[in-house]
GROMACS .gro file of N, CA and C in nm:
model
  534
    1MET      N    1  -1.863   3.645   2.468
    1MET     CA    2  -1.912   3.535   2.388
    1MET      C    3  -1.912   3.409   2.475
    2SER      N    4  -2.020   3.336   2.472
    2SER     CA    5  -2.027   3.217   2.556
    2SER      C    6  -1.934   3.108   2.505
    3ARG      N    7  -1.900   3.018   2.592
    3ARG     CA    8  -1.813   2.905   2.556
    3ARG      C    9  -1.878   2.824   2.444
    4TRP      N   10  -2.011   2.803   2.452
    4TRP     CA   11  -2.082   2.725   2.349
    4TRP      C   12  -2.069   2.793   2.213
    5CYS      N   13  -2.089   2.925   2.208
    5CYS     CA   14  -2.078   2.997   2.081
    5CYS      C   15  -1.937   2.985   2.025
    6LEU      N   16  -1.837   2.996   2.111
    6LEU     CA   17  -1.699   2.984   2.066
    6LEU      C   18  -1.672   2.846   2.009
    7LEU      N   19  -1.715   2.741   2.081
    7LEU     CA   20  -1.694   2.605   2.032
    7LEU      C   21  -1.771   2.580   1.903
    8ALA      N   22  -1.895   2.629   1.897
    8ALA     CA   23  -1.975   2.612   1.776
    8ALA      C   24  -1.908   2.681   1.658
    9GLY      N   25  -1.856   2.801   1.681
    9GLY     CA   26  -1.787   2.873   1.575
    9GLY      C   27  -1.662   2.801   1.528
   10LEU      N   28  -1.586   2.748   1.622
   10LEU     CA   29  -1.465   2.672   1.586
   10LEU      C   30  -1.500   2.548   1.507
   11LEU      N   31  -1.607   2.478   1.547
   11LEU     CA   32  -1.648   2.359   1.474
   11LEU      C   33  -1.692   2.396   1.333
   12ALA      N   34  -1.770   2.504   1.321
   12ALA     CA   35  -1.814   2.547   1.188
   12ALA      C   36  -1.694   2.581   1.100
   13LEU      N   37  -1.599   2.653   1.154
   13LEU     CA   38  -1.480   2.689   1.077
   13LEU      C   39  -1.402   2.564   1.038
   14THR      N   40  -1.389   2.471   1.131
   14THR     CA   41  -1.319   2.346   1.103
   14THR      C   42  -1.388   2.268   0.993
   15MET      N   43  -1.520   2.257   1.001
   15MET     CA   44  -1.594   2.181   0.901
   15MET      C   45  -1.593   2.253   0.766
   16LEU      N   46  -1.603   2.384   0.767
   16LEU     CA   47  -1.605   2.458   0.642
   16LEU      C   48  -1.472   2.450   0.569
   17THR      N   49  -1.363   2.445   0.641
   17THR     CA   50  -1.234   2.438   0.574
   17THR      C   51  -1.221   2.308   0.497
   18GLY      N   52  -1.303   2.209   0.529
   18GLY     CA   53  -1.304   2.085   0.453
   18GLY      C   54  -1.360   2.103   0.313
   19CYS      N   55  -1.428   2.215   0.286
   19CYS     CA   56  -1.485   2.239   0.155
   19CYS      C   57  -1.388   2.311   0.063
   20VAL      N   58  -1.279   2.362   0.117
   20VAL     CA   59  -1.184   2.441   0.039
   20VAL      C   60  -1.067   2.352   0.000
   21GLY      N   61  -1.020   2.363  -0.121
   21GLY     CA   62  -0.903   2.289  -0.163
   21GLY      C   63  -0.923   2.139  -0.160
   22ARG      N   64  -1.033   2.094  -0.210
   22ARG     CA   65  -1.064   1.950  -0.207
   22ARG      C   66  -0.963   1.869  -0.286
   23THR      N   67  -0.939   1.750  -0.235
   23THR     CA   68  -0.858   1.655  -0.307
   23THR      C   69  -0.954   1.567  -0.386
   24ALA      N   70  -0.903   1.461  -0.445
   24ALA     CA   71  -0.987   1.370  -0.522
   24ALA      C   72  -1.101   1.319  -0.434
   25SER      N   73  -1.215   1.301  -0.495
   25SER     CA   74  -1.333   1.256  -0.423
   25SER      C   75  -1.308   1.121  -0.356
   26LEU      N   76  -1.349   1.111  -0.232
   26LEU     CA   77  -1.335   0.988  -0.155
   26LEU      C   78  -1.453   0.897  -0.188
   27PRO      N   79  -1.429   0.782  -0.250
   27PRO     CA   80  -1.540   0.695  -0.289
   27PRO      C   81  -1.616   0.642  -0.167
   28THR      N   82  -1.745   0.628  -0.185
   28THR     CA   83  -1.830   0.570  -0.080
   28THR      C   84  -1.858   0.424  -0.112
   29VAL      N   85  -1.923   0.358  -0.018
   29VAL     CA   86  -1.969   0.222  -0.046
   29VAL      C   87  -2.077   0.229  -0.153
   30ALA      N   88  -2.106   0.117  -0.217
   30ALA     CA   89  -2.200   0.114  -0.328
   30ALA      C   90  -2.344   0.141  -0.285
   31ALA      N   91  -2.382   0.094  -0.166
   31ALA     CA   92  -2.520   0.112  -0.120
   31ALA      C   93  -2.528   0.092   0.030
   32VAL      N   94  -2.616   0.170   0.094
   32VAL     CA   95  -2.640   0.159   0.237
   32VAL      C   96  -2.790   0.138   0.258
   33ASP      N   97  -2.825   0.031   0.327
   33ASP     CA   98  -2.963   0.007   0.370
   33ASP      C   99  -2.981   0.090   0.498
   34LEU      N  100  -3.052   0.201   0.485
   34LEU     CA  101  -3.062   0.294   0.597
   34LEU      C  102  -3.122   0.230   0.721
   35ASP      N  103  -3.222   0.144   0.705
   35ASP     CA  104  -3.283   0.079   0.822
   35ASP      C  105  -3.180  -0.003   0.898
   36ARG      N  106  -3.093  -0.072   0.827
   36ARG     CA  107  -2.989  -0.152   0.893
   36ARG      C  108  -2.880  -0.066   0.953
   37PHE      N  109  -2.854   0.050   0.893
   37PHE     CA  110  -2.746   0.137   0.939
   37PHE      C  111  -2.785   0.215   1.065
   38MET      N  112  -2.912   0.239   1.083
   38MET     CA  113  -2.957   0.319   1.198
   38MET      C  114  -2.925   0.247   1.329
   39GLY      N  115  -2.916   0.324   1.437
   39GLY     CA  116  -2.889   0.268   1.569
   39GLY      C  117  -2.758   0.320   1.624
   40ASP      N  118  -2.707   0.249   1.723
   40ASP     CA  119  -2.586   0.290   1.795
   40ASP      C  120  -2.460   0.237   1.729
   41TRP      N  121  -2.360   0.324   1.723
   41TRP     CA  122  -2.226   0.291   1.675
   41TRP      C  123  -2.125   0.343   1.777
   42TYR      N  124  -2.040   0.254   1.828
   42TYR     CA  125  -1.932   0.295   1.918
   42TYR      C  126  -1.816   0.348   1.834
   43VAL      N  127  -1.761   0.462   1.873
   43VAL     CA  128  -1.646   0.517   1.803
   43VAL      C  129  -1.522   0.446   1.857
   44ILE      N  130  -1.462   0.365   1.774
   44ILE     CA  131  -1.345   0.284   1.812
   44ILE      C  132  -1.217   0.367   1.800
   45ALA      N  133  -1.208   0.444   1.692
   45ALA     CA  134  -1.092   0.530   1.669
   45ALA      C  135  -1.134   0.643   1.577
   46HIS      N  136  -1.058   0.751   1.580
   46HIS     CA  137  -1.090   0.865   1.495
   46HIS      C  138  -0.968   0.955   1.478
   47ILE      N  139  -0.974   1.034   1.372
   47ILE     CA  140  -0.893   1.155   1.367
   47ILE      C  141  -0.994   1.260   1.411
   48PRO      N  142  -0.983   1.306   1.534
   48PRO     CA  143  -1.093   1.381   1.596
   48PRO      C  144  -1.102   1.528   1.555
   49THR      N  145  -1.226   1.577   1.564
   49THR     CA  146  -1.248   1.721   1.557
   49THR      C  147  -1.206   1.779   1.692
   50ILE      N  148  -1.200   1.909   1.700
   50ILE     CA  149  -1.159   1.975   1.824
   50ILE      C  150  -1.254   1.939   1.940
   51LEU      N  151  -1.380   1.917   1.911
   51LEU     CA  152  -1.478   1.889   2.016
   51LEU      C  153  -1.463   1.752   2.079
   52GLU      N  154  -1.405   1.658   2.005
   52GLU     CA  155  -1.401   1.520   2.053
   52GLU      C  156  -1.261   1.467   2.079
   53ARG      N  157  -1.164   1.554   2.086
   53ARG     CA  158  -1.026   1.507   2.098
   53ARG      C  159  -0.996   1.439   2.231
   54ASN      N  160  -1.079   1.460   2.334
   54ASN     CA  161  -1.060   1.395   2.463
   54ASN      C  162  -1.176   1.303   2.497
   55ALA      N  163  -1.240   1.247   2.394
   55ALA     CA  164  -1.361   1.165   2.415
   55ALA      C  165  -1.328   1.027   2.471
   56PHE      N  166  -1.412   0.985   2.564
   56PHE     CA  167  -1.414   0.849   2.618
   56PHE      C  168  -1.557   0.800   2.601
   57ASN      N  169  -1.575   0.669   2.580
   57ASN     CA  170  -1.708   0.609   2.566
   57ASN      C  171  -1.793   0.686   2.463
   58ALA      N  172  -1.736   0.713   2.349
   58ALA     CA  173  -1.807   0.787   2.244
   58ALA      C  174  -1.902   0.695   2.168
   59ILE      N  175  -2.024   0.743   2.150
   59ILE     CA  176  -2.127   0.669   2.076
   59ILE      C  177  -2.197   0.767   1.982
   60GLU      N  178  -2.221   0.720   1.860
   60GLU     CA  179  -2.300   0.796   1.763
   60GLU      C  180  -2.427   0.715   1.737
   61ARG      N  181  -2.542   0.780   1.748
   61ARG     CA  182  -2.671   0.713   1.724
   61ARG      C  183  -2.740   0.783   1.608
   62TYR      N  184  -2.789   0.702   1.514
   62TYR     CA  185  -2.860   0.754   1.398
   62TYR      C  186  -3.005   0.707   1.402
   63GLU      N  187  -3.097   0.799   1.368
   63GLU     CA  188  -3.239   0.768   1.359
   63GLU      C  189  -3.292   0.829   1.230
   64HIS      N  190  -3.355   0.745   1.148
   64HIS     CA  191  -3.410   0.792   1.021
   64HIS      C  192  -3.541   0.865   1.049
   65ASN      N  193  -3.551   0.988   0.999
   65ASN     CA  194  -3.668   1.071   1.025
   65ASN      C  195  -3.710   1.138   0.895
   66GLY      N  196  -3.784   1.065   0.812
   66GLY     CA  197  -3.826   1.120   0.683
   66GLY      C  198  -3.707   1.140   0.592
   67ASP      N  199  -3.684   1.265   0.552
   67ASP     CA  200  -3.571   1.293   0.462
   67ASP      C  201  -3.445   1.334   0.538
   68ARG      N  202  -3.447   1.317   0.669
   68ARG     CA  203  -3.332   1.353   0.754
   68ARG      C  204  -3.285   1.233   0.835
   69ILE      N  205  -3.162   1.244   0.881
   69ILE     CA  206  -3.106   1.149   0.976
   69ILE      C  207  -3.079   1.229   1.104
   70ASN      N  208  -3.152   1.200   1.209
   70ASN     CA  209  -3.124   1.264   1.338
   70ASN      C  210  -3.007   1.190   1.401
   71THR      N  211  -2.913   1.266   1.452
   71THR     CA  212  -2.792   1.209   1.508
   71THR      C  213  -2.776   1.257   1.652
   72THR      N  214  -2.735   1.164   1.739
   72THR     CA  215  -2.697   1.199   1.875
   72THR      C  216  -2.556   1.148   1.896
   73PHE      N  217  -2.464   1.239   1.920
   73PHE     CA  218  -2.325   1.202   1.945
   73PHE      C  219  -2.297   1.236   2.090
   74SER      N  220  -2.263   1.134   2.169
   74SER     CA  221  -2.236   1.158   2.311
   74SER      C  222  -2.107   1.089   2.352
   75PHE      N  223  -2.044   1.149   2.454
   75PHE     CA  224  -1.919   1.093   2.506
   75PHE      C  225  -1.892   1.154   2.642
   76ARG      N  226  -1.799   1.093   2.713
   76ARG     CA  227  -1.747   1.149   2.838
   76ARG      C  228  -1.620   1.226   2.804
   77ASN      N  229  -1.606   1.345   2.860
   77ASN     CA  230  -1.492   1.431   2.828
   77ASN      C  231  -1.377   1.409   2.925
   78LYS      N  232  -1.261   1.375   2.873
   78LYS     CA  233  -1.135   1.364   2.947
   78LYS      C  234  -1.128   1.247   3.044
   79GLY      N  235  -1.220   1.154   3.037
   79GLY     CA  236  -1.213   1.037   3.124
   79GLY      C  237  -1.348   0.969   3.135
   80PHE      N  238  -1.346   0.845   3.184
   80PHE     CA  239  -1.471   0.769   3.196
   80PHE      C  240  -1.568   0.833   3.294
   81ASP      N  241  -1.517   0.912   3.388
   81ASP     CA  242  -1.603   0.982   3.483
   81ASP      C  243  -1.618   1.130   3.448
   82GLY      N  244  -1.570   1.169   3.332
   82GLY     CA  245  -1.577   1.310   3.292
   82GLY      C  246  -1.717   1.355   3.260
   83ASP      N  247  -1.731   1.483   3.238
   83ASP     CA  248  -1.861   1.540   3.202
   83ASP      C  249  -1.912   1.474   3.075
   84GLU      N  250  -2.043   1.448   3.073
   84GLU     CA  251  -2.104   1.394   2.952
   84GLU      C  252  -2.132   1.508   2.856
   85LYS      N  253  -2.089   1.490   2.732
   85LYS     CA  254  -2.113   1.586   2.625
   85LYS      C  255  -2.207   1.521   2.525
   86THR      N  256  -2.304   1.597   2.478
   86THR     CA  257  -2.399   1.546   2.379
   86THR      C  258  -2.421   1.652   2.273
   87TYR      N  259  -2.411   1.610   2.147
   87TYR     CA  260  -2.438   1.697   2.033
   87TYR      C  261  -2.544   1.629   1.947
   88ARG      N  262  -2.630   1.710   1.887
   88ARG     CA  263  -2.740   1.656   1.808
   88ARG      C  264  -2.745   1.717   1.668
   89PRO      N  265  -2.647   1.685   1.586
   89PRO     CA  266  -2.654   1.733   1.448
   89PRO      C  267  -2.759   1.653   1.371
   90ASN      N  268  -2.795   1.703   1.255
   90ASN     CA  269  -2.880   1.622   1.168
   90ASN      C  270  -2.815   1.617   1.032
   91ALA      N  271  -2.859   1.521   0.955
   91ALA     CA  272  -2.799   1.501   0.824
   91ALA      C  273  -2.909   1.489   0.718
   92VAL      N  274  -2.874   1.527   0.598
   92VAL     CA  275  -2.957   1.501   0.481
   92VAL      C  276  -2.876   1.410   0.390
   93ILE      N  277  -2.946   1.326   0.319
   93ILE     CA  278  -2.879   1.234   0.228
   93ILE      C  279  -2.855   1.308   0.097
   94ARG      N  280  -2.729   1.322   0.062
   94ARG     CA  281  -2.691   1.393  -0.060
   94ARG      C  282  -2.696   1.303  -0.183
   95ASP      N  283  -2.680   1.173  -0.162
   95ASP     CA  284  -2.682   1.079  -0.275
   95ASP      C  285  -2.784   0.969  -0.246
   96PRO      N  286  -2.911   0.992  -0.282
   96PRO     CA  287  -3.014   0.891  -0.253
   96PRO      C  288  -2.998   0.762  -0.334
   97ALA      N  289  -2.915   0.763  -0.437
   97ALA     CA  290  -2.893   0.639  -0.513
   97ALA      C  291  -2.814   0.538  -0.430
   98THR      N  292  -2.726   0.587  -0.339
   98THR     CA  293  -2.646   0.497  -0.256
   98THR      C  294  -2.676   0.510  -0.108
   99ASN      N  295  -2.730   0.624  -0.065
   99ASN     CA  296  -2.750   0.658   0.077
   99ASN      C  297  -2.618   0.666   0.153
  100ALA      N  298  -2.506   0.678   0.084
  100ALA     CA  299  -2.375   0.673   0.148
  100ALA      C  300  -2.307   0.809   0.160
  101GLU      N  301  -2.366   0.912   0.104
  101GLU     CA  302  -2.309   1.045   0.113
  101GLU      C  303  -2.411   1.138   0.178
  102TRP      N  304  -2.374   1.192   0.294
  102TRP     CA  305  -2.464   1.278   0.371
  102TRP      C  306  -2.403   1.417   0.385
  103GLY      N  307  -2.489   1.512   0.417
  103GLY     CA  308  -2.446   1.644   0.460
  103GLY      C  309  -2.482   1.657   0.607
  104MET      N  310  -2.382   1.661   0.694
  104MET     CA  311  -2.405   1.665   0.840
  104MET      C  312  -2.404   1.810   0.886
  105GLN      N  313  -2.510   1.848   0.958
  105GLN     CA  314  -2.525   1.986   1.000
  105GLN      C  315  -2.518   1.999   1.151
  106PHE      N  316  -2.411   2.062   1.198
  106PHE     CA  317  -2.398   2.096   1.340
  106PHE      C  318  -2.451   2.235   1.365
  107ILE      N  319  -2.427   2.325   1.269
  107ILE     CA  320  -2.466   2.465   1.282
  107ILE      C  321  -2.532   2.508   1.152
  108TRP      N  322  -2.652   2.563   1.165
  108TRP     CA  323  -2.723   2.611   1.047
  108TRP      C  324  -2.650   2.733   0.993
  109PRO      N  325  -2.633   2.748   0.867
  109PRO     CA  326  -2.682   2.668   0.755
  109PRO      C  327  -2.576   2.575   0.696
  110PHE      N  328  -2.469   2.549   0.769
  110PHE     CA  329  -2.354   2.477   0.715
  110PHE      C  330  -2.371   2.326   0.727
  111ARG      N  331  -2.339   2.255   0.620
  111ARG     CA  332  -2.341   2.109   0.619
  111ARG      C  333  -2.202   2.060   0.581
  112SER      N  334  -2.150   1.968   0.660
  112SER     CA  335  -2.017   1.915   0.632
  112SER      C  336  -2.027   1.781   0.560
  113ASP      N  337  -1.923   1.751   0.490
  113ASP     CA  338  -1.910   1.627   0.414
  113ASP      C  339  -1.904   1.508   0.510
  114PHE      N  340  -1.985   1.407   0.484
  114PHE     CA  341  -1.994   1.287   0.568
  114PHE      C  342  -2.018   1.171   0.474
  115ARG      N  343  -1.921   1.080   0.465
  115ARG     CA  344  -1.928   0.971   0.368
  115ARG      C  345  -1.908   0.835   0.435
  116ILE      N  346  -1.995   0.744   0.403
  116ILE     CA  347  -1.978   0.606   0.450
  116ILE      C  348  -1.886   0.540   0.348
  117VAL      N  349  -1.760   0.523   0.388
  117VAL     CA  350  -1.658   0.477   0.294
  117VAL      C  351  -1.621   0.330   0.313
  118TYR      N  352  -1.667   0.272   0.421
  118TYR     CA  353  -1.649   0.128   0.443
  118TYR      C  354  -1.766   0.082   0.528
  119LEU      N  355  -1.821  -0.034   0.494
  119LEU     CA  356  -1.930  -0.094   0.570
  119LEU      C  357  -1.926  -0.244   0.545
  120ASP      N  358  -1.908  -0.321   0.653
  120ASP     CA  359  -1.903  -0.466   0.632
  120ASP      C  360  -2.043  -0.520   0.604
  121GLU      N  361  -2.049  -0.640   0.551
  121GLU     CA  362  -2.177  -0.700   0.511
  121GLU      C  363  -2.276  -0.715   0.624
  122SER      N  364  -2.226  -0.734   0.746
  122SER     CA  365  -2.314  -0.755   0.861
  122SER      C  366  -2.363  -0.624   0.923
  123TYR      N  367  -2.316  -0.512   0.871
  123TYR     CA  368  -2.347  -0.380   0.928
  123TYR      C  369  -2.301  -0.372   1.073
  124GLY      N  370  -2.185  -0.433   1.098
  124GLY     CA  371  -2.128  -0.432   1.232
  124GLY      C  372  -2.009  -0.340   1.247
  125VAL      N  373  -1.948  -0.300   1.135
  125VAL     CA  374  -1.830  -0.213   1.135
  125VAL      C  375  -1.843  -0.116   1.019
  126THR      N  376  -1.810   0.010   1.045
  126THR     CA  377  -1.815   0.111   0.939
  126THR      C  378  -1.699   0.208   0.955
  127VAL      N  379  -1.668   0.277   0.847
  127VAL     CA  380  -1.572   0.387   0.849
  127VAL      C  381  -1.641   0.505   0.781
  128ILE      N  382  -1.639   0.618   0.850
  128ILE     CA  383  -1.694   0.742   0.799
  128ILE      C  384  -1.577   0.834   0.766
  129GLY      N  385  -1.580   0.891   0.646
  129GLY     CA  386  -1.470   0.978   0.605
  129GLY      C  387  -1.521   1.106   0.541
  130ARG      N  388  -1.425   1.186   0.500
  130ARG     CA  389  -1.454   1.314   0.433
  130ARG      C  390  -1.359   1.329   0.314
  131ASN      N  391  -1.406   1.398   0.210
  131ASN     CA  392  -1.323   1.421   0.092
  131ASN      C  393  -1.187   1.479   0.127
  132LYS      N  394  -1.183   1.571   0.219
  132LYS     CA  395  -1.057   1.638   0.252
  132LYS      C  396  -0.961   1.546   0.327
  133ARG      N  397  -1.013   1.437   0.379
  133ARG     CA  398  -0.932   1.340   0.453
  133ARG      C  399  -0.868   1.402   0.578
  134ASP      N  400  -0.944   1.490   0.639
  134ASP     CA  401  -0.899   1.553   0.763
  134ASP      C  402  -0.953   1.483   0.886
  135TYR      N  403  -1.072   1.428   0.878
  135TYR     CA  404  -1.133   1.356   0.989
  135TYR      C  405  -1.180   1.220   0.939
  136VAL      N  406  -1.176   1.123   1.029
  136VAL     CA  407  -1.225   0.989   0.997
  136VAL      C  408  -1.271   0.924   1.127
  137TRP      N  409  -1.370   0.837   1.116
  137TRP     CA  410  -1.422   0.767   1.233
  137TRP      C  411  -1.435   0.619   1.199
  138ILE      N  412  -1.371   0.535   1.279
  138ILE     CA  413  -1.388   0.389   1.271
  138ILE      C  414  -1.488   0.355   1.380
  139MET      N  415  -1.600   0.293   1.341
  139MET     CA  416  -1.706   0.266   1.438
  139MET      C  417  -1.754   0.121   1.426
  140ALA      N  418  -1.809   0.073   1.536
  140ALA     CA  419  -1.858  -0.065   1.540
  140ALA      C  420  -1.982  -0.072   1.629
  141ARG      N  421  -2.056  -0.179   1.614
  141ARG     CA  422  -2.176  -0.200   1.696
  141ARG      C  423  -2.140  -0.245   1.837
  142GLN      N  424  -2.018  -0.289   1.857
  142GLN     CA  425  -1.968  -0.332   1.988
  142GLN      C  426  -1.858  -0.234   2.031
  143PRO      N  427  -1.837  -0.218   2.161
  143PRO     CA  428  -1.737  -0.119   2.206
  143PRO      C  429  -1.591  -0.159   2.184
  144GLN      N  430  -1.567  -0.283   2.148
  144GLN     CA  431  -1.430  -0.328   2.123
  144GLN      C  432  -1.427  -0.406   1.991
  145LEU      N  433  -1.314  -0.400   1.925
  145LEU     CA  434  -1.291  -0.479   1.804
  145LEU      C  435  -1.171  -0.569   1.825
  146PRO      N  436  -1.174  -0.691   1.769
  146PRO     CA  437  -1.052  -0.771   1.772
  146PRO      C  438  -0.939  -0.695   1.703
  147GLU      N  439  -0.819  -0.711   1.755
  147GLU     CA  440  -0.704  -0.635   1.706
  147GLU      C  441  -0.681  -0.657   1.556
  148ALA      N  442  -0.702  -0.776   1.506
  148ALA     CA  443  -0.680  -0.803   1.363
  148ALA      C  444  -0.777  -0.723   1.277
  149ILE      N  445  -0.901  -0.711   1.321
  149ILE     CA  446  -1.000  -0.632   1.246
  149ILE      C  447  -0.964  -0.484   1.252
  150TYR      N  448  -0.927  -0.437   1.370
  150TYR     CA  449  -0.886  -0.297   1.384
  150TYR      C  450  -0.768  -0.267   1.293
  151ASP      N  451  -0.667  -0.352   1.294
  151ASP     CA  452  -0.548  -0.330   1.210
  151ASP      C  453  -0.585  -0.328   1.062
  152ALA      N  454  -0.676  -0.415   1.020
  152ALA     CA  455  -0.720  -0.417   0.880
  152ALA      C  456  -0.791  -0.286   0.845
  153LEU      N  457  -0.873  -0.234   0.937
  153LEU     CA  458  -0.942  -0.108   0.913
  153LEU      C  459  -0.844   0.009   0.905
  154VAL      N  460  -0.741   0.008   0.987
  154VAL     CA  461  -0.639   0.112   0.980
  154VAL      C  462  -0.570   0.108   0.843
  155ARG      N  463  -0.544  -0.012   0.793
  155ARG     CA  464  -0.483  -0.024   0.660
  155ARG      C  465  -0.579   0.032   0.553
  156GLU      N  466  -0.709   0.005   0.567
  156GLU     CA  467  -0.810   0.060   0.474
  156GLU      C  468  -0.806   0.213   0.477
  157VAL      N  469  -0.803   0.269   0.597
  157VAL     CA  470  -0.800   0.414   0.614
  157VAL      C  471  -0.673   0.472   0.550
  158ALA      N  472  -0.561   0.406   0.569
  158ALA     CA  473  -0.436   0.452   0.507
  158ALA      C  474  -0.447   0.448   0.355
  159ALA      N  475  -0.507   0.342   0.301
  159ALA     CA  476  -0.522   0.330   0.156
  159ALA      C  477  -0.612   0.439   0.099
  160MET      N  478  -0.699   0.496   0.182
  160MET     CA  479  -0.787   0.606   0.139
  160MET      C  480  -0.714   0.740   0.137
  161GLY      N  481  -0.592   0.743   0.189
  161GLY     CA  482  -0.513   0.866   0.187
  161GLY      C  483  -0.506   0.940   0.319
  162TYR      N  484  -0.549   0.877   0.427
  162TYR     CA  485  -0.542   0.941   0.559
  162TYR      C  486  -0.405   0.921   0.622
  163GLU      N  487  -0.366   1.015   0.706
  163GLU     CA  488  -0.245   1.003   0.787
  163GLU      C  489  -0.283   0.924   0.913
  164THR      N  490  -0.257   0.796   0.914
  164THR     CA  491  -0.303   0.712   1.024
  164THR      C  492  -0.229   0.739   1.155
  165GLY      N  493  -0.117   0.808   1.148
  165GLY     CA  494  -0.048   0.848   1.270
  165GLY      C  495  -0.131   0.944   1.354
  166LYS      N  496  -0.230   1.006   1.293
  166LYS     CA  497  -0.319   1.098   1.365
  166LYS      C  498  -0.438   1.027   1.430
  167LEU      N  499  -0.454   0.897   1.400
  167LEU     CA  500  -0.566   0.822   1.459
  167LEU      C  501  -0.552   0.815   1.610
  168ARG      N  502  -0.662   0.831   1.677
  168ARG     CA  503  -0.669   0.818   1.824
  168ARG      C  504  -0.769   0.708   1.856
  169ARG      N  505  -0.724   0.609   1.932
  169ARG     CA  506  -0.817   0.506   1.980
  169ARG      C  507  -0.903   0.568   2.088
  170VAL      N  508  -1.032   0.550   2.078
  170VAL     CA  509  -1.124   0.606   2.176
  170VAL      C  510  -1.142   0.504   2.288
  171PRO      N  511  -1.104   0.539   2.410
  171PRO     CA  512  -1.124   0.445   2.521
  171PRO      C  513  -1.273   0.415   2.539
  172GLN      N  514  -1.303   0.286   2.547
  172GLN     CA  515  -1.441   0.240   2.567
  172GLN      C  516  -1.439   0.142   2.685
  173LYS      N  517  -1.518   0.172   2.786
  173LYS     CA  518  -1.529   0.083   2.903
  173LYS      C  519  -1.675   0.088   2.949
  174TRP      N  520  -1.742  -0.024   2.935
  174TRP     CA  521  -1.885  -0.031   2.966
  174TRP      C  522  -1.911  -0.145   3.063
  175PRO      N  523  -2.013  -0.134   3.146
  175PRO     CA  524  -2.046  -0.246   3.234
  175PRO      C  525  -2.085  -0.369   3.151
  176GLU      N  526  -2.051  -0.483   3.204
  176GLU     CA  527  -2.090  -0.609   3.139
  176GLU      C  528  -2.242  -0.622   3.144
  177PRO      N  529  -2.303  -0.669   3.034
  177PRO     CA  530  -2.449  -0.688   3.037
  177PRO      C  531  -2.488  -0.793   3.141
  178ALA      N  532  -2.603  -0.772   3.201
  178ALA     CA  533  -2.649  -0.864   3.305
  178ALA      C  534  -2.696  -0.996   3.249
   0.00000   0.00000   0.00000
């Protein structure tokens, strides 16, 4: 079995276990303007899946494509000079009334729970969560957040029922813009 098949299978199993034994539904934000939400998001911190536990310079990019959201998730593995990893899942919007609940598909035919559970008014900071509260992603439009904002987001994540001791800050180091 190839390494890719093994990793894909592990990810599918990991995501599927989120559908079993659900806890109380994790509320989403009231509404998401998809046009404003699309684009690049730096992963500031996460409770990582097995595939991203050693991620550096992680970025998630969303592109609206009809009834789907094309996603490109890329990062450097195990260091800033590590191998670049790129995954291209797609999502469907499960709740078109809010656009805040998606089904993210890494492997056909399985879709995992993906919820926009926090989004600031400027669309500069977001938190993505799951009902099972096993994975969470704190993301921003910039690669760094002021410590006070980060701490406030960690408190938000804790209030949602996550074990914040499992949070991993994702190292982000980018060249200064010219």
